[in-house]
Amino acid sequence: MAPAAQDIVDDSLKDVIQDLYEIQSSIHGYLGPETHQELIRKIHDLTGSLQSLTITSQNLNIQIPPEIVEYLEEGRNPDIYTREFVELVQKGNQYLKGKSEAFGSFRDILAEDIIKAWPEMEKNVRGIVRGQSRNADVKMENGDGNRGLEGKVRSNGIAEEKK
C-alpha cells in the first residue's frame, strides 16, 4: 500500500465524514422549505464524496481476514478480538517454550547418561550439546560428578563456566 494512495483515501474519508456532519447539522436545524435546497445540495456532496472514496480506495491493496469481518458483522468489539487473539498467541508461545525447555532438559540428561555409559565419547557429546545449546543454559556433569559446563554458551559455541 503506497503512502500517497493511503493519504488520498484518508482525505476522501475525511470528506465523507464532514459531509455527514453537515447533513446532520442541516437536519437538526431544518426549517422546512427554506433549508430544503441546502439539504439536497449537501446530500449531493455526500454522494460525490462517496464516489470519490470508492474510486480512490480501489488503489489500496488491503487484505482483511474474514474472521475479523465476521466478528464485526456480529456487532462485536474489534478490541476484544485483538485482546483474545493476543492471549491465544501468548498461550501458544508458553506451550512451545515449555516443549523447548523439556527437550533441552532431555538432551542434557541423555548426554550425561551417554557420557557415563561411554566415557570415550565425552568430547563428541559435549561438542554436540554445545552446538545445540547456543545461547542457552548448559548443565552437564564431568566424570567426577562436578558440573563442568554449567553456565551460558556464547554465540560462538564456547561455554562460559560459572565459578
C-alpha positions as YAML, in Angstrom:
chain: A
units: angstrom
residues:
- id: 1
  name: MET
  ca: [0.00, 0.00, 0.00]
- id: 2
  name: ALA
  ca: [1.59, 3.22, -1.14]
- id: 3
  name: PRO
  ca: [1.58, 6.03, 1.42]
- id: 4
  name: ALA
  ca: [0.36, 8.51, -1.20]
- id: 5
  name: ALA
  ca: [-2.65, 6.33, -2.07]
- id: 6
  name: GLN
  ca: [-3.44, 5.89, 1.61]
- id: 7
  name: ASP
  ca: [-3.29, 9.68, 2.14]
- id: 8
  name: ILE
  ca: [-5.72, 10.22, -0.73]
- id: 9
  name: VAL
  ca: [-8.13, 7.65, 0.75]
- id: 10
  name: ASP
  ca: [-7.76, 9.28, 4.18]
- id: 11
  name: ASP
  ca: [-8.68, 12.64, 2.68]
- id: 12
  name: SER
  ca: [-11.70, 11.09, 0.93]
- id: 13
  name: LEU
  ca: [-12.83, 9.55, 4.20]
- id: 14
  name: LYS
  ca: [-12.49, 12.90, 5.94]
- id: 15
  name: ASP
  ca: [-14.66, 14.47, 3.21]
- id: 16
  name: VAL
  ca: [-17.35, 11.81, 3.73]
- id: 17
  name: ILE
  ca: [-17.32, 12.37, 7.49]
- id: 18
  name: GLN
  ca: [-17.51, 16.13, 7.01]
- id: 19
  name: ASP
  ca: [-20.45, 15.77, 4.60]
- id: 20
  name: LEU
  ca: [-22.27, 13.50, 7.07]
- id: 21
  name: TYR
  ca: [-21.69, 16.02, 9.84]
- id: 22
  name: GLU
  ca: [-23.04, 18.85, 7.68]
- id: 23
  name: ILE
  ca: [-26.13, 16.79, 6.80]
- id: 24
  name: GLN
  ca: [-26.70, 16.05, 10.48]
- id: 25
  name: SER
  ca: [-26.43, 19.76, 11.29]
- id: 26
  name: SER
  ca: [-28.82, 20.64, 8.46]
- id: 27
  name: ILE
  ca: [-31.37, 18.09, 9.63]
- id: 28
  name: HIS
  ca: [-31.12, 19.33, 13.20]
- id: 29
  name: GLY
  ca: [-31.71, 22.91, 12.07]
- id: 30
  name: TYR
  ca: [-34.26, 22.04, 9.38]
- id: 31
  name: LEU
  ca: [-36.75, 24.88, 8.91]
- id: 32
  name: GLY
  ca: [-38.84, 23.43, 6.14]
- id: 33
  name: PRO
  ca: [-38.82, 24.59, 2.51]
- id: 34
  name: GLU
  ca: [-36.28, 27.34, 3.27]
- id: 35
  name: THR
  ca: [-33.48, 24.83, 4.00]
- id: 36
  name: HIS
  ca: [-34.71, 22.07, 1.71]
- id: 37
  name: GLN
  ca: [-32.45, 23.02, -1.23]
- id: 38
  name: GLU
  ca: [-29.42, 23.31, 1.08]
- id: 39
  name: LEU
  ca: [-30.06, 19.79, 2.42]
- id: 40
  name: ILE
  ca: [-30.38, 18.42, -1.14]
- id: 41
  name: ARG
  ca: [-27.06, 20.10, -2.07]
- id: 42
  name: LYS
  ca: [-25.33, 18.51, 0.95]
- id: 43
  name: ILE
  ca: [-26.72, 15.07, 0.06]
- id: 44
  name: HIS
  ca: [-25.33, 15.51, -3.48]
- id: 45
  name: ASP
  ca: [-21.97, 16.49, -1.94]
- id: 46
  name: LEU
  ca: [-22.08, 13.30, 0.16]
- id: 47
  name: THR
  ca: [-22.83, 11.23, -2.94]
- id: 48
  name: GLY
  ca: [-19.84, 12.79, -4.73]
- id: 49
  name: SER
  ca: [-17.59, 12.16, -1.71]
- id: 50
  name: LEU
  ca: [-18.66, 8.51, -1.55]
- id: 51
  name: GLN
  ca: [-17.99, 8.08, -5.27]
- id: 52
  name: SER
  ca: [-14.56, 9.65, -4.83]
- id: 53
  name: LEU
  ca: [-13.85, 7.34, -1.89]
- id: 54
  name: THR
  ca: [-14.88, 4.30, -3.93]
- id: 55
  name: ILE
  ca: [-12.57, 5.26, -6.80]
- id: 56
  name: THR
  ca: [-9.55, 6.14, -4.63]
- id: 57
  name: SER
  ca: [-9.91, 3.09, -2.38]
- id: 58
  name: GLN
  ca: [-9.56, 0.73, -5.34]
- id: 59
  name: ASN
  ca: [-5.85, 1.64, -5.44]
- id: 60
  name: LEU
  ca: [-5.30, 0.16, -1.99]
- id: 61
  name: ASN
  ca: [-4.33, -3.45, -1.51]
- id: 62
  name: ILE
  ca: [-5.58, -4.21, 1.99]
- id: 63
  name: GLN
  ca: [-6.35, -7.77, 2.97]
- id: 64
  name: ILE
  ca: [-8.72, -8.05, 5.95]
- id: 65
  name: PRO
  ca: [-9.07, -11.55, 7.40]
- id: 66
  name: PRO
  ca: [-12.63, -12.88, 7.04]
- id: 67
  name: GLU
  ca: [-12.73, -13.72, 10.76]
- id: 68
  name: ILE
  ca: [-12.43, -10.03, 11.62]
- id: 69
  name: VAL
  ca: [-15.17, -9.08, 9.17]
- id: 70
  name: GLU
  ca: [-17.48, -11.75, 10.65]
- id: 71
  name: TYR
  ca: [-16.64, -10.57, 14.15]
- id: 72
  name: LEU
  ca: [-17.58, -7.00, 13.26]
- id: 73
  name: GLU
  ca: [-20.74, -8.05, 11.40]
- id: 74
  name: GLU
  ca: [-21.89, -9.77, 14.59]
- id: 75
  name: GLY
  ca: [-21.66, -6.37, 16.29]
- id: 76
  name: ARG
  ca: [-18.72, -7.30, 18.49]
- id: 77
  name: ASN
  ca: [-15.91, -5.01, 19.58]
- id: 78
  name: PRO
  ca: [-12.70, -5.37, 17.50]
- id: 79
  name: ASP
  ca: [-10.59, -4.50, 20.56]
- id: 80
  name: ILE
  ca: [-11.91, -7.64, 22.26]
- id: 81
  name: TYR
  ca: [-10.98, -9.68, 19.17]
- id: 82
  name: THR
  ca: [-7.45, -8.26, 19.32]
- id: 83
  name: ARG
  ca: [-7.13, -9.00, 23.04]
- id: 84
  name: GLU
  ca: [-8.39, -12.57, 22.59]
- id: 85
  name: PHE
  ca: [-6.01, -13.11, 19.66]
- id: 86
  name: VAL
  ca: [-3.02, -11.83, 21.66]
- id: 87
  name: GLU
  ca: [-3.95, -14.05, 24.62]
- id: 88
  name: LEU
  ca: [-4.22, -17.06, 22.32]
- id: 89
  name: VAL
  ca: [-0.78, -16.34, 20.82]
- id: 90
  name: GLN
  ca: [0.71, -15.95, 24.32]
- id: 91
  name: LYS
  ca: [-0.70, -19.33, 25.38]
- id: 92
  name: GLY
  ca: [0.74, -20.93, 22.25]
- id: 93
  name: ASN
  ca: [4.13, -19.33, 22.90]
- id: 94
  name: GLN
  ca: [4.14, -20.54, 26.52]
- id: 95
  name: TYR
  ca: [3.28, -24.06, 25.36]
- id: 96
  name: LEU
  ca: [6.07, -24.09, 22.77]
- id: 97
  name: LYS
  ca: [8.54, -22.62, 25.27]
- id: 98
  name: GLY
  ca: [7.69, -25.41, 27.70]
- id: 99
  name: LYS
  ca: [8.19, -28.03, 25.00]
- id: 100
  name: SER
  ca: [11.51, -26.47, 24.01]
- id: 101
  name: GLU
  ca: [12.73, -26.42, 27.61]
- id: 102
  name: ALA
  ca: [11.61, -30.02, 28.12]
- id: 103
  name: PHE
  ca: [13.54, -31.15, 25.03]
- id: 104
  name: GLY
  ca: [16.58, -29.19, 26.21]
- id: 105
  name: SER
  ca: [16.40, -30.86, 29.60]
- id: 106
  name: PHE
  ca: [16.00, -34.26, 27.95]
- id: 107
  name: ARG
  ca: [19.00, -33.53, 25.72]
- id: 108
  name: ASP
  ca: [21.17, -32.70, 28.75]
- id: 109
  name: ILE
  ca: [20.07, -35.79, 30.70]
- id: 110
  name: LEU
  ca: [20.62, -38.01, 27.67]
- id: 111
  name: ALA
  ca: [24.06, -36.51, 27.11]
- id: 112
  name: GLU
  ca: [25.03, -37.14, 30.75]
- id: 113
  name: ASP
  ca: [23.88, -40.74, 30.53]
- id: 114
  name: ILE
  ca: [25.74, -41.30, 27.25]
- id: 115
  name: ILE
  ca: [28.92, -39.90, 28.81]
- id: 116
  name: LYS
  ca: [28.50, -42.19, 31.82]
- id: 117
  name: ALA
  ca: [27.92, -45.22, 29.58]
- id: 118
  name: TRP
  ca: [30.64, -44.39, 27.02]
- id: 119
  name: PRO
  ca: [33.27, -42.10, 28.58]
- id: 120
  name: GLU
  ca: [35.33, -42.19, 25.37]
- id: 121
  name: MET
  ca: [32.54, -40.27, 23.60]
- id: 122
  name: GLU
  ca: [32.55, -37.38, 26.09]
- id: 123
  name: LYS
  ca: [34.29, -34.94, 23.75]
- id: 124
  name: ASN
  ca: [31.85, -35.65, 20.90]
- id: 125
  name: VAL
  ca: [28.78, -35.46, 23.13]
- id: 126
  name: ARG
  ca: [29.91, -32.19, 24.69]
- id: 127
  name: GLY
  ca: [30.53, -30.77, 21.21]
- id: 128
  name: ILE
  ca: [27.04, -31.74, 20.09]
- id: 129
  name: VAL
  ca: [25.43, -30.30, 23.22]
- id: 130
  name: ARG
  ca: [27.46, -27.12, 22.82]
- id: 131
  name: GLY
  ca: [26.27, -26.81, 19.21]
- id: 132
  name: GLN
  ca: [22.65, -27.45, 20.18]
- id: 133
  name: SER
  ca: [22.75, -25.11, 23.16]
- id: 134
  name: ARG
  ca: [23.88, -21.81, 21.70]
- id: 135
  name: ASN
  ca: [22.74, -19.01, 23.98]
- id: 136
  name: ALA
  ca: [21.07, -21.50, 26.33]
- id: 137
  name: ASP
  ca: [21.88, -22.88, 29.75]
- id: 138
  name: VAL
  ca: [24.12, -25.94, 29.61]
- id: 139
  name: LYS
  ca: [24.32, -28.19, 32.65]
- id: 140
  name: MET
  ca: [26.38, -31.33, 32.23]
- id: 141
  name: GLU
  ca: [28.40, -33.19, 34.81]
- id: 142
  name: ASN
  ca: [32.06, -34.07, 34.45]
- id: 143
  name: GLY
  ca: [33.01, -37.67, 35.02]
- id: 144
  name: ASP
  ca: [33.80, -36.81, 38.67]
- id: 145
  name: GLY
  ca: [30.25, -35.60, 39.36]
- id: 146
  name: ASN
  ca: [31.08, -31.88, 39.28]
- id: 147
  name: ARG
  ca: [29.27, -29.57, 36.93]
- id: 148
  name: GLY
  ca: [31.75, -28.87, 34.16]
- id: 149
  name: LEU
  ca: [29.75, -26.92, 31.59]
- id: 150
  name: GLU
  ca: [27.31, -25.19, 33.86]
- id: 151
  name: GLY
  ca: [26.77, -21.67, 32.61]
- id: 152
  name: LYS
  ca: [25.91, -19.88, 29.42]
- id: 153
  name: VAL
  ca: [27.02, -20.87, 25.97]
- id: 154
  name: ARG
  ca: [28.24, -17.92, 23.96]
- id: 155
  name: SER
  ca: [27.13, -17.37, 20.36]
- id: 156
  name: ASN
  ca: [30.42, -18.87, 19.16]
- id: 157
  name: GLY
  ca: [29.55, -22.18, 20.88]
- id: 158
  name: ILE
  ca: [32.09, -21.94, 23.72]
- id: 159
  name: ALA
  ca: [30.71, -22.49, 27.19]
- id: 160
  name: GLU
  ca: [31.34, -19.90, 29.87]
- id: 161
  name: GLU
  ca: [31.79, -21.68, 33.16]
- id: 162
  name: LYS
  ca: [30.24, -20.34, 36.35]
- id: 163
  name: LYS
  ca: [32.63, -20.09, 39.27]
...
